[in-house]
mmCIF file of C-alpha atoms in Angstrom:
data_model
loop_
_atom_site.group_PDB
_atom_site.id
_atom_site.type_symbol
_atom_site.label_atom_id
_atom_site.label_comp_id
_atom_site.label_asym_id
_atom_site.label_seq_id
_atom_site.Cartn_x
_atom_site.Cartn_y
_atom_site.Cartn_z
ATOM 1 C CA UNK G 272 6.093 -1.447 11.981
ATOM 2 C CA UNK G 273 3.330 0.766 10.616
ATOM 3 C CA UNK G 274 3.487 3.324 7.835
ATOM 4 C CA UNK G 275 4.529 6.715 9.225
ATOM 5 C CA UNK G 276 3.066 9.767 7.521
ATOM 6 C CA UNK G 277 4.977 13.037 7.494
ATOM 7 C CA UNK G 278 2.782 15.920 6.347
ATOM 8 C CA UNK G 279 4.846 18.299 4.215
ATOM 9 C CA UNK G 280 3.327 21.784 4.011
ATOM 10 C CA UNK G 281 6.390 23.871 4.856
ATOM 11 C CA UNK G 282 10.181 23.648 4.605
ATOM 12 C CA UNK G 283 10.493 22.729 8.297
ATOM 13 C CA UNK G 284 8.846 19.373 7.575
ATOM 14 C CA UNK G 285 11.898 18.319 5.559
ATOM 15 C CA UNK G 286 13.899 17.901 8.772
ATOM 16 C CA UNK G 287 11.155 15.719 10.248
ATOM 17 C CA UNK G 288 11.032 13.600 7.077
ATOM 18 C CA UNK G 289 14.748 12.914 7.329
ATOM 19 C CA UNK G 290 14.527 12.137 11.049
ATOM 20 C CA UNK G 291 11.641 9.689 10.583
ATOM 21 C CA UNK G 292 13.470 7.973 7.728
ATOM 22 C CA UNK G 293 16.668 7.585 9.759
ATOM 23 C CA UNK G 294 14.710 6.119 12.681
ATOM 24 C CA UNK G 295 12.884 3.670 10.392
ATOM 25 C CA UNK G 296 16.176 2.639 8.795
ATOM 26 C CA UNK G 297 17.591 1.840 12.251
ATOM 27 C CA UNK G 298 14.515 -0.166 13.235
ATOM 28 C CA UNK G 299 14.653 -2.119 9.983
ATOM 29 C CA UNK G 300 18.358 -2.818 10.294
ATOM 30 C CA UNK G 301 19.436 -1.163 7.056
ATOM 31 C CA UNK G 302 23.158 -1.085 6.342
ATOM 32 C CA UNK G 303 24.624 2.366 7.089
ATOM 33 C CA UNK G 304 25.231 3.268 3.433
ATOM 34 C CA UNK G 305 21.709 2.233 2.412
ATOM 35 C CA UNK G 306 20.236 4.124 5.375
ATOM 36 C CA UNK G 307 22.110 7.275 4.368
ATOM 37 C CA UNK G 308 20.900 6.987 0.789
ATOM 38 C CA UNK G 309 17.320 6.697 2.081
ATOM 39 C CA UNK G 310 17.763 9.779 4.284
ATOM 40 C CA UNK G 311 19.111 11.850 1.374
ATOM 41 C CA UNK G 312 16.216 10.700 -0.810
ATOM 42 C CA UNK G 313 13.707 11.614 1.931
ATOM 43 C CA UNK G 314 15.197 15.102 2.066
ATOM 44 C CA UNK G 315 14.952 15.509 -1.709
ATOM 45 C CA UNK G 316 11.375 14.202 -1.920
ATOM 46 C CA UNK G 317 10.105 16.306 0.988
ATOM 47 C CA UNK G 318 11.901 19.394 -0.347
ATOM 48 C CA UNK G 319 10.306 18.857 -3.741
ATOM 49 C CA UNK G 320 6.822 18.804 -2.167
ATOM 50 C CA UNK G 321 7.547 21.905 -0.067
ATOM 51 C CA UNK G 322 8.898 23.911 -3.006
ATOM 52 C CA UNK G 323 6.521 22.941 -5.786
ATOM 53 C CA UNK G 324 3.118 22.168 -4.220
ATOM 54 C CA UNK G 325 0.657 23.449 -1.631
ATOM 55 C CA UNK G 326 1.260 20.396 0.524
ATOM 56 C CA UNK G 327 1.606 16.645 0.391
ATOM 57 C CA UNK G 328 3.004 13.770 2.413
ATOM 58 C CA UNK G 329 5.979 11.463 2.667
ATOM 59 C CA UNK G 330 5.056 7.929 3.753
ATOM 60 C CA UNK G 331 7.877 5.949 5.365
ATOM 61 C CA UNK G 332 7.469 2.198 5.816
ATOM 62 C CA UNK G 333 9.026 -1.262 5.521
ATOM 63 C CA UNK G 334 9.339 -2.494 1.959
ATOM 64 C CA UNK G 335 7.073 -5.435 1.071
ATOM 65 C CA UNK G 336 10.132 -7.666 0.511
ATOM 66 C CA UNK G 337 12.344 -6.095 3.170
ATOM 67 C CA UNK G 338 14.315 -2.894 3.330
ATOM 68 C CA UNK G 339 12.705 0.534 3.473
ATOM 69 C CA UNK G 340 10.246 2.303 1.182
ATOM 70 C CA UNK G 341 9.427 5.978 0.708
ATOM 71 C CA UNK G 342 6.171 7.100 -0.930
ATOM 72 C CA UNK G 343 5.814 10.789 -1.755
ATOM 73 C CA UNK G 344 2.350 11.993 -2.768
ATOM 74 C CA UNK G 345 0.890 15.409 -3.481
ATOM 75 C CA UNK G 346 -1.957 17.081 -5.358
ATOM 76 C CA UNK G 347 0.203 19.831 -6.777
ATOM 77 C CA UNK G 348 0.543 21.049 -10.355
ATOM 78 C CA UNK G 349 2.213 17.868 -11.568
ATOM 79 C CA UNK G 350 4.836 17.637 -14.291
ATOM 80 C CA UNK G 351 4.292 18.214 -17.981
ATOM 81 C CA UNK G 352 7.453 16.289 -18.900
ATOM 82 C CA UNK G 353 8.504 13.699 -16.301
ATOM 83 C CA UNK G 354 11.605 12.607 -18.221
ATOM 84 C CA UNK G 355 12.873 16.191 -18.334
ATOM 85 C CA UNK G 356 12.254 16.662 -14.613
ATOM 86 C CA UNK G 357 14.383 13.577 -13.910
ATOM 87 C CA UNK G 358 17.328 15.098 -15.770
ATOM 88 C CA UNK G 359 20.089 16.539 -13.590
ATOM 89 C CA UNK G 360 20.312 20.293 -13.894
ATOM 90 C CA UNK G 361 16.623 20.851 -14.637
ATOM 91 C CA UNK G 362 14.683 22.982 -12.156
ATOM 92 C CA UNK G 363 11.540 25.065 -12.254
ATOM 93 C CA UNK G 364 12.304 26.696 -8.894
ATOM 94 C CA UNK G 365 15.737 28.169 -9.437
ATOM 95 C CA UNK G 366 17.556 25.393 -7.526
ATOM 96 C CA UNK G 367 20.342 23.077 -8.663
ATOM 97 C CA UNK G 368 17.711 20.712 -10.042
ATOM 98 C CA UNK G 369 19.350 17.434 -8.981
ATOM 99 C CA UNK G 370 16.509 16.235 -6.699
ATOM 100 C CA UNK G 371 14.436 13.670 -8.597
ATOM 101 C CA UNK G 372 17.353 12.459 -10.677
ATOM 102 C CA UNK G 373 19.330 11.923 -7.482
ATOM 103 C CA UNK G 374 16.469 9.999 -5.863
ATOM 104 C CA UNK G 375 16.271 7.695 -8.878
ATOM 105 C CA UNK G 376 20.004 6.964 -8.624
ATOM 106 C CA UNK G 377 19.968 6.492 -4.858
ATOM 107 C CA UNK G 378 17.008 4.093 -4.776
ATOM 108 C CA UNK G 379 17.245 0.374 -5.449
ATOM 109 C CA UNK G 380 13.824 0.539 -7.142
ATOM 110 C CA UNK G 381 12.119 3.745 -8.275
ATOM 111 C CA UNK G 382 8.838 4.746 -9.907
ATOM 112 C CA UNK G 383 6.973 7.956 -10.644
ATOM 113 C CA UNK G 384 3.557 9.121 -11.809
ATOM 114 C CA UNK G 385 2.831 12.766 -12.509
ATOM 115 C CA UNK G 386 0.152 14.618 -14.438
ATOM 116 C CA UNK G 387 -0.827 18.310 -14.482
ATOM 117 C CA UNK G 388 -4.386 17.465 -13.379
ATOM 118 C CA UNK G 389 -3.644 14.588 -11.022
ATOM 119 C CA UNK G 390 -0.569 15.596 -9.032
ATOM 120 C CA UNK G 391 2.428 13.389 -8.368
ATOM 121 C CA UNK G 392 3.272 10.093 -6.685
ATOM 122 C CA UNK G 393 6.809 8.740 -6.328
ATOM 123 C CA UNK G 394 8.097 5.563 -4.701
ATOM 124 C CA UNK G 395 11.694 4.773 -3.823
ATOM 125 C CA UNK G 396 12.774 1.478 -2.285
ATOM 126 C CA UNK G 397 16.055 0.826 -0.507
ATOM 127 C CA UNK G 398 16.940 -2.851 -0.397
ATOM 128 C CA UNK G 399 20.004 -5.043 -0.828
ATOM 129 C CA UNK G 400 18.707 -6.180 -4.231
ATOM 130 C CA UNK G 401 16.388 -4.645 -6.849
ATOM 131 C CA UNK G 402 12.803 -5.736 -6.155
ATOM 132 C CA UNK G 403 10.276 -5.748 -9.029
ATOM 133 C CA UNK G 404 7.444 -3.260 -8.473
ATOM 134 C CA UNK G 405 4.725 -5.926 -8.502
ATOM 135 C CA UNK G 406 3.664 -5.399 -4.893
ATOM 136 C CA UNK G 407 2.448 -2.301 -3.061
ATOM 137 C CA UNK G 408 1.494 -2.128 0.617
ATOM 138 C CA UNK G 409 0.706 0.413 3.300
ATOM 139 C CA UNK G 410 -0.693 0.346 6.845
ATOM 140 C CA UNK G 411 -1.652 3.768 8.170
ATOM 141 C CA UNK G 412 -3.132 4.337 11.634
ATOM 142 C CA UNK G 413 -6.120 6.610 12.103
ATOM 143 C CA UNK G 414 -5.301 10.271 12.446
ATOM 144 C CA UNK G 415 -3.937 10.930 15.925
ATOM 145 C CA UNK G 416 -3.264 7.254 16.657
ATOM 146 C CA UNK G 417 0.178 5.685 17.080
ATOM 147 C CA UNK G 418 -0.995 2.090 16.535
ATOM 148 C CA UNK G 419 -3.031 0.563 13.740
ATOM 149 C CA UNK G 420 -5.881 -1.844 14.421
ATOM 150 C CA UNK G 421 -5.342 -3.339 10.959
ATOM 151 C CA UNK G 422 -2.825 -5.957 9.923
ATOM 152 C CA UNK G 423 -1.743 -7.601 6.715
ATOM 153 C CA UNK G 424 0.238 -10.680 5.788
ATOM 154 C CA UNK G 425 1.894 -11.245 2.435
ATOM 155 C CA UNK G 426 3.499 -14.633 1.894
ATOM 156 C CA UNK G 427 4.732 -17.009 -0.786
ATOM 157 C CA UNK G 428 3.614 -20.616 -0.442
ATOM 158 C CA UNK G 429 4.736 -23.552 -2.560
ATOM 159 C CA UNK G 430 2.279 -22.733 -5.317
ATOM 160 C CA UNK G 431 0.949 -19.212 -4.848
ATOM 161 C CA UNK G 432 1.201 -15.696 -3.488
ATOM 162 C CA UNK G 433 -1.277 -15.193 -0.644
ATOM 163 C CA UNK G 434 -2.353 -11.960 1.029
ATOM 164 C CA UNK G 435 -4.445 -11.377 4.152
ATOM 165 C CA UNK G 436 -5.874 -7.994 5.142
ATOM 166 C CA UNK G 437 -7.594 -7.919 8.538
ATOM 167 C CA UNK G 438 -9.357 -5.049 10.312
ATOM 168 C CA UNK G 439 -10.003 -5.442 14.025
ATOM 169 C CA UNK G 440 -13.280 -3.915 15.159
ATOM 170 C CA UNK G 441 -12.674 -0.378 16.314
ATOM 171 C CA UNK G 442 -9.309 1.216 15.681
ATOM 172 C CA UNK G 443 -5.840 1.674 17.088
ATOM 173 C CA UNK G 444 -4.519 -0.211 20.101
ATOM 174 C CA UNK G 445 -7.954 -1.546 21.099
ATOM 175 C CA UNK G 446 -8.411 -3.292 17.753
ATOM 176 C CA UNK G 447 -4.824 -4.472 17.265
ATOM 177 C CA UNK G 448 -4.955 -7.692 19.381
ATOM 178 C CA UNK G 449 -7.714 -9.173 17.199
ATOM 179 C CA UNK G 450 -5.771 -8.360 14.042
ATOM 180 C CA UNK G 451 -2.593 -9.893 15.431
ATOM 181 C CA UNK G 452 -4.461 -13.062 16.422
ATOM 182 C CA UNK G 453 -5.971 -13.332 12.937
ATOM 183 C CA UNK G 454 -2.550 -12.964 11.320
ATOM 184 C CA UNK G 455 -1.040 -15.579 13.616
ATOM 185 C CA UNK G 456 -3.863 -18.010 12.855
ATOM 186 C CA UNK G 457 -3.372 -17.610 9.121
ATOM 187 C CA UNK G 458 0.401 -18.008 9.304
ATOM 188 C CA UNK G 459 0.051 -21.257 11.234
ATOM 189 C CA UNK G 460 -0.956 -22.904 7.937
ATOM 190 C CA UNK G 461 -0.988 -20.540 4.924
ATOM 191 C CA UNK G 462 -1.381 -23.474 2.505
ATOM 192 C CA UNK G 463 -4.964 -24.157 3.617
ATOM 193 C CA UNK G 464 -7.838 -23.499 1.206
ATOM 194 C CA UNK G 465 -9.023 -19.941 1.827
ATOM 195 C CA UNK G 466 -12.423 -20.807 3.384
ATOM 196 C CA UNK G 467 -10.701 -23.172 5.837
ATOM 197 C CA UNK G 468 -8.132 -20.492 6.691
ATOM 198 C CA UNK G 469 -10.927 -17.975 7.265
ATOM 199 C CA UNK G 470 -12.844 -20.448 9.444
ATOM 200 C CA UNK G 471 -9.696 -20.971 11.543
ATOM 201 C CA UNK G 472 -9.369 -17.204 11.987
ATOM 202 C CA UNK G 473 -13.014 -17.090 13.103
ATOM 203 C CA UNK G 474 -12.308 -19.739 15.748
ATOM 204 C CA UNK G 475 -9.152 -17.944 16.902
ATOM 205 C CA UNK G 476 -11.099 -14.712 17.465
ATOM 206 C CA UNK G 477 -14.037 -16.117 19.466
ATOM 207 C CA UNK G 478 -12.893 -14.424 22.684
ATOM 208 C CA UNK G 479 -11.847 -11.157 21.051
ATOM 209 C CA UNK G 480 -13.770 -8.055 19.971
ATOM 210 C CA UNK G 481 -13.844 -9.540 16.451
ATOM 211 C CA UNK G 482 -12.591 -8.517 13.039
ATOM 212 C CA UNK G 483 -13.331 -8.449 9.329
ATOM 213 C CA UNK G 484 -10.867 -9.804 6.797
ATOM 214 C CA UNK G 485 -10.082 -10.670 3.195
ATOM 215 C CA UNK G 486 -7.867 -13.425 1.814
ATOM 216 C CA UNK G 487 -6.545 -13.490 -1.760
ATOM 217 C CA UNK G 488 -4.511 -16.230 -3.419
ATOM 218 C CA UNK G 489 -2.794 -15.909 -6.789
ATOM 219 C CA UNK G 490 -1.781 -19.439 -7.846
ATOM 220 C CA UNK G 491 1.377 -19.485 -9.927
ATOM 221 C CA UNK G 492 0.834 -20.614 -13.493
ATOM 222 C CA UNK G 493 -2.948 -20.165 -13.306
ATOM 223 C CA UNK G 494 -4.646 -17.095 -14.752
ATOM 224 C CA UNK G 495 -7.051 -16.712 -11.861
ATOM 225 C CA UNK G 496 -7.445 -15.155 -8.445
ATOM 226 C CA UNK G 497 -9.067 -16.828 -5.443
ATOM 227 C CA UNK G 498 -10.882 -14.706 -2.865
ATOM 228 C CA UNK G 499 -12.624 -15.211 0.463
ATOM 229 C CA UNK G 500 -13.783 -12.232 2.513
ATOM 230 C CA UNK G 501 -15.972 -11.479 5.528
ATOM 231 C CA UNK G 502 -17.281 -8.048 6.497
ATOM 232 C CA UNK G 503 -16.482 -4.492 5.439
ATOM 233 C CA UNK G 504 -13.319 -5.078 3.435
ATOM 234 C CA UNK G 505 -12.818 -4.144 -0.216
ATOM 235 C CA UNK G 506 -11.226 -6.027 -3.107
ATOM 236 C CA UNK G 507 -11.084 -5.636 -6.864
ATOM 237 C CA UNK G 508 -9.222 -6.733 -9.979
ATOM 238 C CA UNK G 509 -7.936 -3.943 -12.229
ATOM 239 C CA UNK G 510 -6.960 -4.599 -15.820
ATOM 240 C CA UNK G 511 -6.116 -1.910 -18.349
ATOM 241 C CA UNK G 512 -9.132 -0.014 -19.657
ATOM 242 C CA UNK G 513 -11.586 -2.755 -18.634
ATOM 243 C CA UNK G 514 -14.111 -1.936 -15.894
ATOM 244 C CA UNK G 515 -12.835 -3.084 -12.480
ATOM 245 C CA UNK G 516 -14.056 -6.460 -11.273
ATOM 246 C CA UNK G 517 -15.258 -6.266 -7.687
ATOM 247 C CA UNK G 518 -14.670 -9.171 -5.302
ATOM 248 C CA UNK G 519 -17.571 -9.267 -2.844
ATOM 249 C CA UNK G 520 -17.061 -10.261 0.805
ATOM 250 C CA UNK G 521 -19.781 -12.052 2.721
ATOM 251 C CA UNK G 522 -21.545 -10.320 5.618
ATOM 252 C CA UNK G 523 -20.491 -11.140 9.151
ATOM 253 C CA UNK G 524 -17.892 -10.584 11.858
ATOM 254 C CA UNK G 525 -15.074 -13.023 12.469
ATOM 255 C CA UNK G 526 -15.105 -14.273 16.045
ATOM 256 C CA UNK G 527 -18.786 -13.464 16.452
ATOM 257 C CA UNK G 528 -20.968 -14.631 13.596
ATOM 258 C CA UNK G 529 -20.253 -15.648 10.004
ATOM 259 C CA UNK G 530 -22.237 -17.364 7.226
ATOM 260 C CA UNK G 531 -21.090 -20.560 5.502
ATOM 261 C CA UNK G 532 -17.863 -19.471 3.836
ATOM 262 C CA UNK G 533 -17.403 -19.647 0.084
ATOM 263 C CA UNK G 534 -14.528 -19.285 -2.337
ATOM 264 C CA UNK G 535 -14.745 -16.868 -5.270
ATOM 265 C CA UNK G 536 -12.590 -17.577 -8.309
ATOM 266 C CA UNK G 537 -12.131 -14.880 -10.935
ATOM 267 C CA UNK G 538 -10.108 -14.677 -14.186
ATOM 268 C CA UNK G 539 -6.819 -12.829 -13.817
ATOM 269 C CA UNK G 540 -5.409 -11.634 -17.159
ATOM 270 C CA UNK G 541 -1.663 -11.132 -17.551
ATOM 271 C CA UNK G 542 -0.774 -7.724 -16.144
ATOM 272 C CA UNK G 543 -3.892 -7.416 -13.967
ATOM 273 C CA UNK G 544 -3.639 -6.002 -10.435
ATOM 274 C CA UNK G 545 -5.531 -7.285 -7.402
ATOM 275 C CA UNK G 546 -6.238 -4.699 -4.693
ATOM 276 C CA UNK G 547 -7.395 -5.594 -1.161
ATOM 277 C CA UNK G 548 -8.033 -2.983 1.529
ATOM 278 C CA UNK G 549 -9.643 -2.281 4.875
ATOM 279 C CA UNK G 550 -12.509 0.196 5.166
ATOM 280 C CA UNK G 551 -10.069 2.977 5.993
ATOM 281 C CA UNK G 552 -10.048 3.333 2.203
ATOM 282 C CA UNK G 553 -13.474 4.531 1.079
ATOM 283 C CA UNK G 554 -15.318 1.829 -0.847
ATOM 284 C CA UNK G 555 -16.387 4.441 -3.393
ATOM 285 C CA UNK G 556 -12.887 4.681 -4.914
ATOM 286 C CA UNK G 557 -13.748 2.233 -7.702
ATOM 287 C CA UNK G 558 -16.502 4.588 -8.874
ATOM 288 C CA UNK G 559 -14.770 7.905 -8.322
ATOM 289 C CA UNK G 560 -11.114 7.211 -9.159
ATOM 290 C CA UNK G 561 -10.113 7.924 -12.736
ATOM 291 C CA UNK G 562 -8.963 5.235 -15.137
ATOM 292 C CA UNK G 563 -5.477 6.757 -14.946
ATOM 293 C CA UNK G 564 -5.157 5.400 -11.409
ATOM 294 C CA UNK G 565 -6.100 1.816 -12.264
ATOM 295 C CA UNK G 566 -3.073 1.254 -14.506
ATOM 296 C CA UNK G 567 -0.424 2.457 -12.057
ATOM 297 C CA UNK G 568 2.182 0.024 -10.682
ATOM 298 C CA UNK G 569 1.138 -1.326 -7.268
ATOM 299 C CA UNK G 570 3.484 0.884 -5.164
ATOM 300 C CA UNK G 571 2.130 4.041 -6.808
ATOM 301 C CA UNK G 572 -1.445 2.751 -6.730
ATOM 302 C CA UNK G 573 -1.480 2.285 -2.951
ATOM 303 C CA UNK G 574 0.020 5.744 -2.454
ATOM 304 C CA UNK G 575 -2.599 7.366 -4.663
ATOM 305 C CA UNK G 576 -5.392 5.495 -2.874
ATOM 306 C CA UNK G 577 -4.124 6.810 0.461
ATOM 307 C CA UNK G 578 -3.830 10.324 -0.935
ATOM 308 C CA UNK G 579 -7.280 10.525 -2.530
ATOM 309 C CA UNK G 580 -9.555 7.995 -0.789
ATOM 310 C CA UNK G 581 -8.350 7.526 2.774
ATOM 311 C CA UNK G 582 -10.783 7.962 5.654
ATOM 312 C CA UNK G 583 -8.664 9.800 8.203
ATOM 313 C CA UNK G 584 -10.678 8.708 11.243
ATOM 314 C CA UNK G 585 -10.001 5.011 10.607
ATOM 315 C CA UNK G 586 -6.990 2.765 10.168
ATOM 316 C CA UNK G 587 -6.226 2.204 6.483
ATOM 317 C CA UNK G 588 -4.449 -0.811 5.005
ATOM 318 C CA UNK G 589 -3.951 -1.647 1.324
ATOM 319 C CA UNK G 590 -2.211 -4.514 -0.462
ATOM 320 C CA UNK G 591 -1.895 -4.453 -4.271
ATOM 321 C CA UNK G 592 -0.506 -7.429 -6.227
ATOM 322 C CA UNK G 593 0.241 -7.462 -9.948
ATOM 323 C CA UNK G 594 -0.024 -10.782 -11.747
ATOM 324 C CA UNK G 595 3.388 -12.313 -12.430
ATOM 325 C CA UNK G 596 2.926 -12.622 -16.178
ATOM 326 C CA UNK G 597 4.344 -9.131 -16.813
#
């Protein structure tokens, strides 16, 4: 299931947001009560965008650990006092003012960022159990497409968390078979060293249109990140006020031609976040995004990247992982 984007620029979009959320809840097999809570939250989040901003979006998708996730993003006036806005009874639009406070209560996991100069991002997850906000994901198709040519895999092995982001050449349905084959190849043995896993993907794609991909492993108990990438994918480590550390993929196209593969190992301080994305997110985001974005929890970070740095004519996939030490 891909991420579904509902553009919210008028009150009528609220109905669509609720409908999309209900459909996603059915597809994901949410229990009826949890599905209804998600639908109410979708209505509140979309209404908030319609009433208080000049437009934004509600992103509806599977949660990274199951369940359903809502991401609401806008570039509106933001909130001067987030805590006050989460208090029942507060409203700046003459309404009952129960919206954001209600969403926080309805959600299993909730997070918010808002600033008068940087707009607002909110995530709400609906799951049987609370899930720590250490992982953020999204997979958006190109504008006008119903299928994404990207894929990602996020898995826990015996000793690490491993993520794959793969971008089939082209976009949409034409690119999707290569991405699916790459994911299947990786999942056949996710314990392999990353260069061997990438070489196996290359072999699996020899009769396809090809793909580019990035693999990241975060070994448990080791303050480091392992990376292996080929082609036009992006990856970086974000840590507090420190300059981002870029992870550099090697040139090439999986299935067609690749250089000898190498493993990069980088320090990963406690609380650092690793971001991996396809080229549907502009590579320039590390230079143009403000420091305020780098410190956001992974679910908010991926939403803000999609809001501010997405290339609409391409599929866009992002996986953000925060080191377990926090």
